[in-house]
GROMACS .gro file of C-alpha atoms in nm:
model
  379
    1MET     CA    1  -4.820  -2.050  -4.129
    2TYR     CA    2  -4.511  -1.933  -4.323
    3LEU     CA    3  -4.358  -2.312  -4.232
    4LEU     CA    4  -4.118  -2.362  -4.573
    5GLU     CA    5  -4.042  -2.015  -4.585
    6ARG     CA    6  -3.922  -1.978  -4.181
    7LEU     CA    7  -3.727  -2.348  -4.171
    8PHE     CA    8  -3.553  -2.217  -4.515
    9GLY     CA    9  -3.472  -1.862  -4.297
   10ILE     CA   10  -3.388  -2.055  -3.948
   11ALA     CA   11  -3.156  -2.262  -4.189
   12ALA     CA   12  -2.952  -2.017  -4.306
   13TYR     CA   13  -2.907  -1.858  -3.998
   14VAL     CA   14  -2.799  -2.159  -3.799
   15TYR     CA   15  -2.578  -2.233  -4.095
   16MET     CA   16  -2.423  -1.917  -4.093
   17LEU     CA   17  -2.336  -1.870  -3.726
   18GLY     CA   18  -2.221  -2.284  -3.762
   19MET     CA   19  -1.931  -2.196  -4.043
   20ALA     CA   20  -1.843  -1.874  -3.838
   21CYS     CA   21  -1.815  -2.076  -3.507
   22VAL     CA   22  -1.625  -2.357  -3.704
   23LEU     CA   23  -1.446  -2.107  -3.905
   24ILE     CA   24  -1.273  -1.938  -3.543
   25ALA     CA   25  -1.237  -2.246  -3.356
   26PHE     CA   26  -1.047  -2.512  -3.628
   27THR     CA   27  -0.942  -2.290  -3.840
   28LYS     CA   28  -0.646  -2.046  -3.852
   29VAL     CA   29  -0.835  -1.808  -3.999
   30ASN     CA   30  -0.819  -1.449  -3.869
   31ILE     CA   31  -1.076  -1.400  -3.610
   32LYS     CA   32  -1.138  -1.031  -3.728
   33THR     CA   33  -1.161  -1.175  -4.098
   34VAL     CA   34  -1.439  -1.429  -3.977
   35LEU     CA   35  -1.637  -1.182  -3.787
   36ARG     CA   36  -1.639  -0.881  -4.098
   37LEU     CA   37  -1.764  -1.194  -4.308
   38TYR     CA   38  -2.037  -1.320  -4.086
   39ILE     CA   39  -2.126  -0.897  -4.051
   40ALA     CA   40  -2.162  -0.901  -4.406
   41GLY     CA   41  -2.381  -1.229  -4.367
   42LEU     CA   42  -2.605  -1.090  -4.172
   43CYS     CA   43  -2.608  -0.766  -4.297
   44VAL     CA   44  -2.691  -1.018  -4.623
   45MET     CA   45  -2.981  -1.189  -4.432
   46GLY     CA   46  -3.131  -0.799  -4.268
   47PHE     CA   47  -3.123  -0.688  -4.673
   48PHE     CA   48  -3.383  -1.022  -4.706
   49TYR     CA   49  -3.574  -1.031  -4.426
   50THR     CA   50  -3.933  -1.031  -4.451
   51PRO     CA   51  -4.108  -0.926  -4.150
   52SER     CA   52  -4.445  -1.014  -4.046
   53ALA     CA   53  -4.798  -0.797  -4.167
   54THR     CA   54  -4.786  -0.688  -3.756
   55GLY     CA   55  -4.380  -0.658  -3.714
   56ASP     CA   56  -4.195  -0.355  -3.608
   57LEU     CA   57  -4.006  -0.321  -3.932
   58HIS     CA   58  -4.373  -0.349  -4.139
   59ARG     CA   59  -4.472  -0.045  -3.958
   60ILE     CA   60  -4.165   0.118  -4.031
   61TYR     CA   61  -4.141   0.076  -4.356
   62GLU     CA   62  -4.525   0.202  -4.420
   63ALA     CA   63  -4.373   0.527  -4.226
   64MET     CA   64  -4.086   0.573  -4.450
   65ASP     CA   65  -4.248   0.535  -4.762
   66TRP     CA   66  -4.474   0.851  -4.662
   67TYR     CA   67  -4.069   1.031  -4.513
   68ALA     CA   68  -3.988   0.951  -4.855
   69THR     CA   69  -4.235   1.194  -4.985
   70MET     CA   70  -4.100   1.481  -4.750
   71ASP     CA   71  -3.794   1.715  -4.848
   72LEU     CA   72  -3.538   1.734  -4.548
   73GLY     CA   73  -3.671   2.109  -4.444
   74HIS     CA   74  -4.050   2.021  -4.385
   75PHE     CA   75  -3.935   1.710  -4.233
   76PHE     CA   76  -3.728   1.850  -3.979
   77GLU     CA   77  -3.979   2.079  -3.896
   78GLU     CA   78  -4.273   1.851  -3.887
   79LEU     CA   79  -4.161   1.502  -3.773
   80VAL     CA   80  -3.811   1.585  -3.562
   81VAL     CA   81  -3.839   1.888  -3.409
   82THR     CA   82  -4.063   1.751  -3.195
   83SER     CA   83  -3.956   1.416  -3.145
   84THR     CA   84  -3.843   1.241  -2.837
   85VAL     CA   85  -3.612   1.015  -3.073
   86PRO     CA   86  -3.517   1.277  -3.408
   87ALA     CA   87  -3.201   1.040  -3.471
   88SER     CA   88  -3.409   0.748  -3.528
   89ARG     CA   89  -3.645   0.926  -3.764
   90LEU     CA   90  -3.325   1.109  -3.926
   91LEU     CA   91  -3.183   0.816  -3.989
   92PHE     CA   92  -3.515   0.623  -4.187
   93TRP     CA   93  -3.552   0.945  -4.362
   94ALA     CA   94  -3.243   0.943  -4.489
   95VAL     CA   95  -3.269   0.591  -4.575
   96ALA     CA   96  -3.603   0.625  -4.760
   97LYS     CA   97  -3.487   0.870  -4.978
   98THR     CA   98  -3.221   0.618  -5.120
   99GLY     CA   99  -3.551   0.416  -5.261
  100VAL     CA  100  -3.478   0.089  -5.101
  101ASN     CA  101  -3.637   0.097  -4.713
  102ARG     CA  102  -3.428  -0.315  -4.721
  103LEU     CA  103  -3.123  -0.106  -4.676
  104LEU     CA  104  -3.226  -0.005  -4.308
  105PRO     CA  105  -3.212  -0.379  -4.135
  106VAL     CA  106  -2.844  -0.358  -4.351
  107VAL     CA  107  -2.753  -0.069  -4.180
  108SER     CA  108  -2.860  -0.144  -3.840
  109ALA     CA  109  -2.688  -0.505  -3.851
  110ALA     CA  110  -2.380  -0.328  -3.961
  111VAL     CA  111  -2.377  -0.104  -3.724
  112CYS     CA  112  -2.474  -0.333  -3.378
  113TYR     CA  113  -2.320  -0.600  -3.497
  114GLY     CA  114  -1.970  -0.396  -3.592
  115LEU     CA  115  -2.017  -0.251  -3.221
  116ILE     CA  116  -2.067  -0.560  -3.032
  117PHE     CA  117  -1.795  -0.811  -3.210
  118SER     CA  118  -1.515  -0.463  -3.191
  119THR     CA  119  -1.612  -0.548  -2.810
  120VAL     CA  120  -1.608  -0.877  -2.786
  121ASP     CA  121  -1.338  -0.966  -2.957
  122LYS     CA  122  -1.096  -0.642  -2.758
  123SER     CA  123  -1.249  -0.882  -2.436
  124ARG     CA  124  -1.020  -1.169  -2.620
  125GLN     CA  125  -0.756  -1.002  -2.725
  126LEU     CA  126  -0.713  -0.868  -2.373
  127CYS     CA  127  -0.812  -1.157  -2.143
  128ASN     CA  128  -0.578  -1.405  -2.360
  129ILE     CA  129  -0.925  -1.633  -2.498
  130SER     CA  130  -0.821  -1.929  -2.710
  131ARG     CA  131  -1.028  -1.983  -3.000
  132GLN     CA  132  -1.208  -2.264  -2.880
  133ASN     CA  133  -1.337  -2.060  -2.626
  134PHE     CA  134  -1.411  -1.739  -2.778
  135ALA     CA  135  -1.621  -1.963  -3.046
  136ILE     CA  136  -1.826  -2.093  -2.756
  137ALA     CA  137  -1.926  -1.780  -2.594
  138LEU     CA  138  -1.975  -1.652  -2.978
  139PHE     CA  139  -2.173  -1.938  -3.033
  140VAL     CA  140  -2.411  -1.862  -2.724
  141LEU     CA  141  -2.441  -1.512  -2.761
  142MET     CA  142  -2.602  -1.552  -3.059
  143THR     CA  143  -2.853  -1.828  -3.004
  144THR     CA  144  -3.099  -1.583  -2.836
  145SER     CA  145  -3.316  -1.403  -3.045
  146ILE     CA  146  -3.069  -1.050  -3.019
  147TYR     CA  147  -3.100  -1.070  -3.375
  148ILE     CA  148  -3.423  -1.008  -3.494
  149SER     CA  149  -3.455  -0.707  -3.273
  150VAL     CA  150  -3.165  -0.565  -3.429
  151VAL     CA  151  -3.247  -0.643  -3.794
  152GLY     CA  152  -3.683  -0.640  -3.671
  153GLY     CA  153  -3.646  -0.354  -3.431
  154VAL     CA  154  -3.339  -0.104  -3.540
  155ARG     CA  155  -3.336   0.173  -3.316
  156MET     CA  156  -3.329   0.005  -2.934
  157MET     CA  157  -3.081  -0.250  -3.037
  158LEU     CA  158  -2.835   0.077  -3.246
  159ALA     CA  159  -2.869   0.229  -2.902
  160MET     CA  160  -2.756  -0.062  -2.665
  161SER     CA  161  -2.475  -0.120  -2.916
  162MET     CA  162  -2.372   0.220  -2.888
  163VAL     CA  163  -2.372   0.238  -2.478
  164VAL     CA  164  -2.214  -0.064  -2.447
  165TYR     CA  165  -1.925  -0.029  -2.660
  166CYS     CA  166  -1.862   0.294  -2.506
  167PHE     CA  167  -1.909   0.157  -2.156
  168PHE     CA  168  -1.592  -0.129  -2.303
  169ARG     CA  169  -1.380   0.132  -2.408
  170GLU     CA  170  -1.426   0.363  -2.095
  171THR     CA  171  -1.439   0.097  -1.839
  172VAL     CA  172  -1.217  -0.181  -1.948
  173GLU     CA  173  -0.972  -0.049  -2.202
  174HIS     CA  174  -0.974   0.334  -1.983
  175LYS     CA  175  -1.014   0.526  -2.304
  176PHE     CA  176  -1.263   0.801  -2.349
  177ARG     CA  177  -1.290   0.997  -2.673
  178LEU     CA  178  -1.482   1.272  -2.846
  179HIS     CA  179  -1.678   0.987  -3.083
  180HIS     CA  180  -1.792   0.826  -2.724
  181VAL     CA  181  -2.013   1.200  -2.640
  182ILE     CA  182  -2.161   1.182  -2.992
  183LEU     CA  183  -2.216   0.770  -3.002
  184TYR     CA  184  -2.403   0.871  -2.629
  185LEU     CA  185  -2.607   1.175  -2.774
  186ILE     CA  186  -2.706   0.958  -3.055
  187ALA     CA  187  -2.873   0.689  -2.879
  188VAL     CA  188  -3.003   0.906  -2.602
  189LEU     CA  189  -3.212   1.020  -2.949
  190MET     CA  190  -3.242   0.686  -3.066
  191HIS     CA  191  -3.413   0.504  -2.836
  192ASN     CA  192  -3.538   0.504  -2.479
  193MET     CA  193  -3.316   0.245  -2.404
  194GLY     CA  194  -3.057   0.484  -2.425
  195VAL     CA  195  -3.146   0.716  -2.208
  196VAL     CA  196  -3.138   0.419  -1.939
  197MET     CA  197  -2.854   0.279  -2.010
  198LEU     CA  198  -2.666   0.652  -2.022
  199VAL     CA  199  -2.846   0.676  -1.644
  200MET     CA  200  -2.668   0.303  -1.528
  201ARG     CA  201  -2.281   0.412  -1.695
  202LEU     CA  202  -2.333   0.738  -1.402
  203VAL     CA  203  -2.463   0.522  -1.136
  204ALA     CA  204  -2.100   0.294  -1.255
  205ILE     CA  205  -1.899   0.590  -1.280
  206VAL     CA  206  -2.065   0.744  -0.861
  207LEU     CA  207  -2.000   0.358  -0.743
  208ASP     CA  208  -1.694   0.296  -0.843
  209GLY     CA  209  -1.424   0.304  -0.543
  210SER     CA  210  -1.122   0.354  -0.788
  211LYS     CA  211  -1.153   0.696  -0.915
  212LYS     CA  212  -1.118   0.986  -0.672
  213LEU     CA  213  -1.381   1.124  -0.505
  214TRP     CA  214  -1.390   1.480  -0.695
  215LEU     CA  215  -1.434   1.353  -1.038
  216ARG     CA  216  -1.743   1.120  -0.974
  217LEU     CA  217  -1.858   1.466  -0.792
  218SER     CA  218  -1.793   1.651  -1.106
  219ILE     CA  219  -1.942   1.402  -1.375
  220VAL     CA  220  -2.204   1.375  -1.126
  221ALA     CA  221  -2.273   1.821  -1.168
  222ALA     CA  222  -2.212   1.790  -1.512
  223ALA     CA  223  -2.473   1.469  -1.551
  224MET     CA  224  -2.742   1.703  -1.347
  225ALA     CA  225  -2.705   2.061  -1.505
  226ALA     CA  226  -2.698   1.875  -1.824
  227ALA     CA  227  -3.034   1.727  -1.747
  228ALA     CA  228  -3.129   2.052  -1.613
  229VAL     CA  229  -3.063   2.260  -1.949
  230VAL     CA  230  -3.262   1.955  -2.120
  231LEU     CA  231  -3.586   2.016  -1.811
  232VAL     CA  232  -3.594   2.373  -1.896
  233ARG     CA  233  -3.573   2.377  -2.324
  234TYR     CA  234  -3.696   2.027  -2.355
  235GLY     CA  235  -3.960   1.980  -2.093
  236PHE     CA  236  -4.176   1.773  -2.353
  237PHE     CA  237  -3.849   1.513  -2.402
  238VAL     CA  238  -3.880   1.459  -1.962
  239THR     CA  239  -4.289   1.470  -2.000
  240ALA     CA  240  -4.314   1.232  -2.275
  241LEU     CA  241  -4.057   0.985  -2.121
  242LEU     CA  242  -4.190   0.965  -1.796
  243SER     CA  243  -4.520   0.890  -1.981
  244LYS     CA  244  -4.387   0.599  -2.176
  245ILE     CA  245  -4.238   0.471  -1.805
  246TYR     CA  246  -4.576   0.480  -1.697
  247ALA     CA  247  -4.717   0.309  -1.939
  248TYR     CA  248  -4.440   0.023  -1.967
  249LEU     CA  249  -4.565  -0.036  -1.586
  250PHE     CA  250  -4.864  -0.013  -1.544
  251GLU     CA  251  -5.071  -0.017  -1.872
  252GLU     CA  252  -4.878  -0.319  -2.069
  253SER     CA  253  -5.067  -0.596  -2.198
  254HIS     CA  254  -4.823  -0.756  -2.473
  255SER     CA  255  -4.622  -1.048  -2.380
  256ASP     CA  256  -4.465  -1.350  -2.471
  257THR     CA  257  -4.433  -1.651  -2.304
  258TRP     CA  258  -4.185  -1.816  -2.508
  259GLU     CA  259  -3.998  -1.536  -2.469
  260TYR     CA  260  -3.984  -1.521  -2.102
  261ILE     CA  261  -3.876  -1.878  -2.105
  262ILE     CA  262  -3.582  -1.770  -2.319
  263GLY     CA  263  -3.534  -1.513  -2.098
  264MET     CA  264  -3.591  -1.746  -1.793
  265LEU     CA  265  -3.299  -1.936  -1.935
  266LEU     CA  266  -3.065  -1.643  -2.002
  267LEU     CA  267  -3.085  -1.564  -1.648
  268ALA     CA  268  -3.017  -1.909  -1.536
  269GLY     CA  269  -2.738  -1.878  -1.767
  270VAL     CA  270  -2.582  -1.587  -1.613
  271VAL     CA  271  -2.652  -1.702  -1.274
  272MET     CA  272  -2.432  -2.013  -1.410
  273VAL     CA  273  -2.157  -1.847  -1.542
  274PHE     CA  274  -2.140  -1.621  -1.229
  275VAL     CA  275  -2.090  -1.872  -1.025
  276LYS     CA  276  -1.779  -2.037  -1.208
  277TYR     CA  277  -1.648  -1.672  -1.274
  278ARG     CA  278  -1.606  -1.660  -0.870
  279ALA     CA  279  -1.535  -2.051  -0.838
  280CYS     CA  280  -1.235  -1.956  -1.087
  281GLY     CA  281  -1.087  -1.709  -0.929
  282CYS     CA  282  -1.193  -1.431  -1.214
  283PRO     CA  283  -1.226  -1.149  -1.051
  284GLY     CA  284  -0.884  -1.086  -0.899
  285LYS     CA  285  -0.714  -1.279  -1.253
  286TYR     CA  286  -0.934  -0.973  -1.499
  287PRO     CA  287  -0.933  -0.673  -1.243
  288ALA     CA  288  -1.015  -0.460  -1.542
  289LEU     CA  289  -1.375  -0.658  -1.557
  290LYS     CA  290  -1.456  -0.510  -1.263
  291GLU     CA  291  -1.676  -0.226  -1.346
  292PHE     CA  292  -1.810  -0.340  -1.692
  293ASN     CA  293  -1.979  -0.663  -1.512
  294PHE     CA  294  -2.122  -0.430  -1.243
  295CYS     CA  295  -2.334  -0.297  -1.494
  296MET     CA  296  -2.425  -0.634  -1.601
  297HIS     CA  297  -2.478  -0.678  -1.277
  298LEU     CA  298  -2.729  -0.379  -1.264
  299SER     CA  299  -2.908  -0.505  -1.567
  300THR     CA  300  -3.001  -0.812  -1.450
  301VAL     CA  301  -3.095  -0.696  -1.113
  302LEU     CA  302  -3.346  -0.443  -1.346
  303GLY     CA  303  -3.463  -0.709  -1.505
  304MET     CA  304  -3.549  -0.905  -1.220
  305VAL     CA  305  -3.670  -0.666  -1.015
  306PHE     CA  306  -3.909  -0.570  -1.315
  307CYS     CA  307  -3.971  -0.918  -1.425
  308PHE     CA  308  -4.370  -0.831  -1.412
  309VAL     CA  309  -4.301  -0.594  -1.661
  310PHE     CA  310  -4.218  -0.771  -2.015
  311THR     CA  311  -4.053  -0.491  -2.216
  312ILE     CA  312  -3.859  -0.385  -1.945
  313PHE     CA  313  -3.743  -0.798  -1.849
  314TYR     CA  314  -3.697  -0.859  -2.241
  315ARG     CA  315  -3.495  -0.551  -2.327
  316PHE     CA  316  -3.258  -0.630  -1.989
  317VAL     CA  317  -3.229  -0.985  -1.957
  318GLY     CA  318  -3.320  -1.070  -2.266
  319HIS     CA  319  -3.066  -0.843  -2.494
  320LEU     CA  320  -2.854  -0.648  -2.282
  321THR     CA  321  -2.749  -0.889  -1.984
  322PRO     CA  322  -2.602  -1.159  -2.271
  323ILE     CA  323  -2.445  -0.899  -2.457
  324LEU     CA  324  -2.269  -0.751  -2.145
  325ALA     CA  325  -2.207  -1.069  -1.987
  326MET     CA  326  -1.984  -1.170  -2.327
  327PRO     CA  327  -1.645  -1.075  -2.124
  328MET     CA  328  -1.741  -1.261  -1.792
  329LEU     CA  329  -1.818  -1.591  -2.020
  330MET     CA  330  -1.538  -1.562  -2.204
  331SER     CA  331  -1.334  -1.571  -1.885
  332ALA     CA  332  -1.493  -1.829  -1.693
  333LEU     CA  333  -1.442  -2.102  -2.010
  334GLN     CA  334  -1.112  -1.983  -2.028
  335GLU     CA  335  -1.008  -2.065  -1.709
  336SER     CA  336  -1.165  -2.373  -1.665
  337GLU     CA  337  -0.974  -2.566  -1.842
  338GLU     CA  338  -0.768  -2.635  -1.582
  339GLU     CA  339  -1.020  -2.785  -1.399
  340ARG     CA  340  -1.084  -3.166  -1.394
  341PRO     CA  341  -1.450  -3.247  -1.342
  342ARG     CA  342  -1.516  -3.381  -0.971
  343GLY     CA  343  -1.780  -3.579  -1.010
  344ALA     CA  344  -1.934  -3.895  -1.201
  345VAL     CA  345  -2.206  -3.657  -1.325
  346GLN     CA  346  -2.050  -3.327  -1.352
  347ILE     CA  347  -1.951  -3.239  -1.723
  348PRO     CA  348  -1.677  -2.958  -1.805
  349PHE     CA  349  -1.772  -2.631  -1.808
  350ARG     CA  350  -1.659  -2.558  -2.161
  351MET     CA  351  -1.965  -2.839  -2.269
  352ALA     CA  352  -2.242  -2.710  -2.000
  353ALA     CA  353  -2.210  -2.390  -2.204
  354LEU     CA  354  -2.252  -2.551  -2.534
  355LEU     CA  355  -2.551  -2.766  -2.431
  356TYR     CA  356  -2.704  -2.458  -2.305
  357GLY     CA  357  -2.631  -2.277  -2.608
  358CYS     CA  358  -2.743  -2.603  -2.787
  359ILE     CA  359  -3.135  -2.524  -2.570
  360VAL     CA  360  -3.160  -2.203  -2.632
  361LEU     CA  361  -3.091  -2.191  -2.996
  362ILE     CA  362  -3.347  -2.509  -3.047
  363ILE     CA  363  -3.647  -2.269  -2.853
  364SER     CA  364  -3.513  -1.973  -3.043
  365CYS     CA  365  -3.552  -2.110  -3.347
  366THR     CA  366  -3.904  -2.321  -3.292
  367ARG     CA  367  -4.096  -2.075  -3.065
  368GLY     CA  368  -3.869  -1.761  -3.036
  369SER     CA  369  -3.814  -1.446  -3.241
  370LEU     CA  370  -3.560  -1.605  -3.475
  371SER     CA  371  -3.901  -1.846  -3.571
  372SER     CA  372  -4.035  -1.517  -3.740
  373LEU     CA  373  -3.711  -1.560  -3.992
  374LYS     CA  374  -3.803  -1.562  -4.370
  375PHE     CA  375  -3.696  -1.388  -4.625
  376PHE     CA  376  -3.953  -1.455  -4.871
  377VAL     CA  377  -4.395  -1.524  -4.836
  378LEU     CA  378  -4.470  -1.740  -5.131
  379SER     CA  379  -4.803  -1.709  -5.286
   0.00000   0.00000   0.00000
């Protein structure tokens, strides 16, 4: 169904990805400029993205049509105060009031990829990654189905990208700013994934031996105090969160065989990168990535432990882990340049990564979520 429309959408996506990677790898155009242009292209595609009748974005558009008829006071009282995800509803209402619902995926793509690419580009600069290796890593990241979640699901990827950005700033750059607190708060109130990732962040802090014990205990105490306040003041929020966790674990019926296959491929890819990362001695050469990589390992383990629950596996292994693995992938690519194949059948790691990305892209575009990308529907 919609064969021509999907072929056009997939062709546009692959062409734009290819152009971005070529400009980065084989020209001297400023990488930040290329990434900004690429984000602009992703936003344009997001504006014209036409969701299926059963897609999340279609249901969001229907809700936004209703939100547009309500004034802020009534909307806030009826649908924000009693919601466990008030930030997402406020975003939907604000966009709905413009009268152009298609701006929602534009906003999502701009924010998500702006934060993700900022993290990836800073990793490139800190680890002194070559343009070619950066292009390969970007290609591998964008071959997954993350883009459809960005423009089609909106909430989860907004929350995820905000927390990942703060993760990186705090663990790798050792910078903590007030706006991080704001981003964490928005992420928690945007999607339940924000809560889970915030807990992961706290776990990483507690287990970080480089921090003084009193500091770790202080952070834990502050987190527990905040949790107690939320529990007392907003008990319904915690109850609803626990109900959703229970539903995910014991009542979920949704699944997608091909996304499971892609997830398994991504899991195998992470293992491949980790092995190469260790073999090249990267942990000693890039100590600043230690805590950030721990979050990546934690995400991978959570996805593996709950692999029988599609939603959890899909979110961690299919989305969070590939993003968190980018610094490790770029470092492994950079350090593997000095190596030479040792056997007749062994291929360079860079070539293996590129081939791997092509395989994931083919499956994503033919059977995965990317196959649903279309910008129009012919009558």
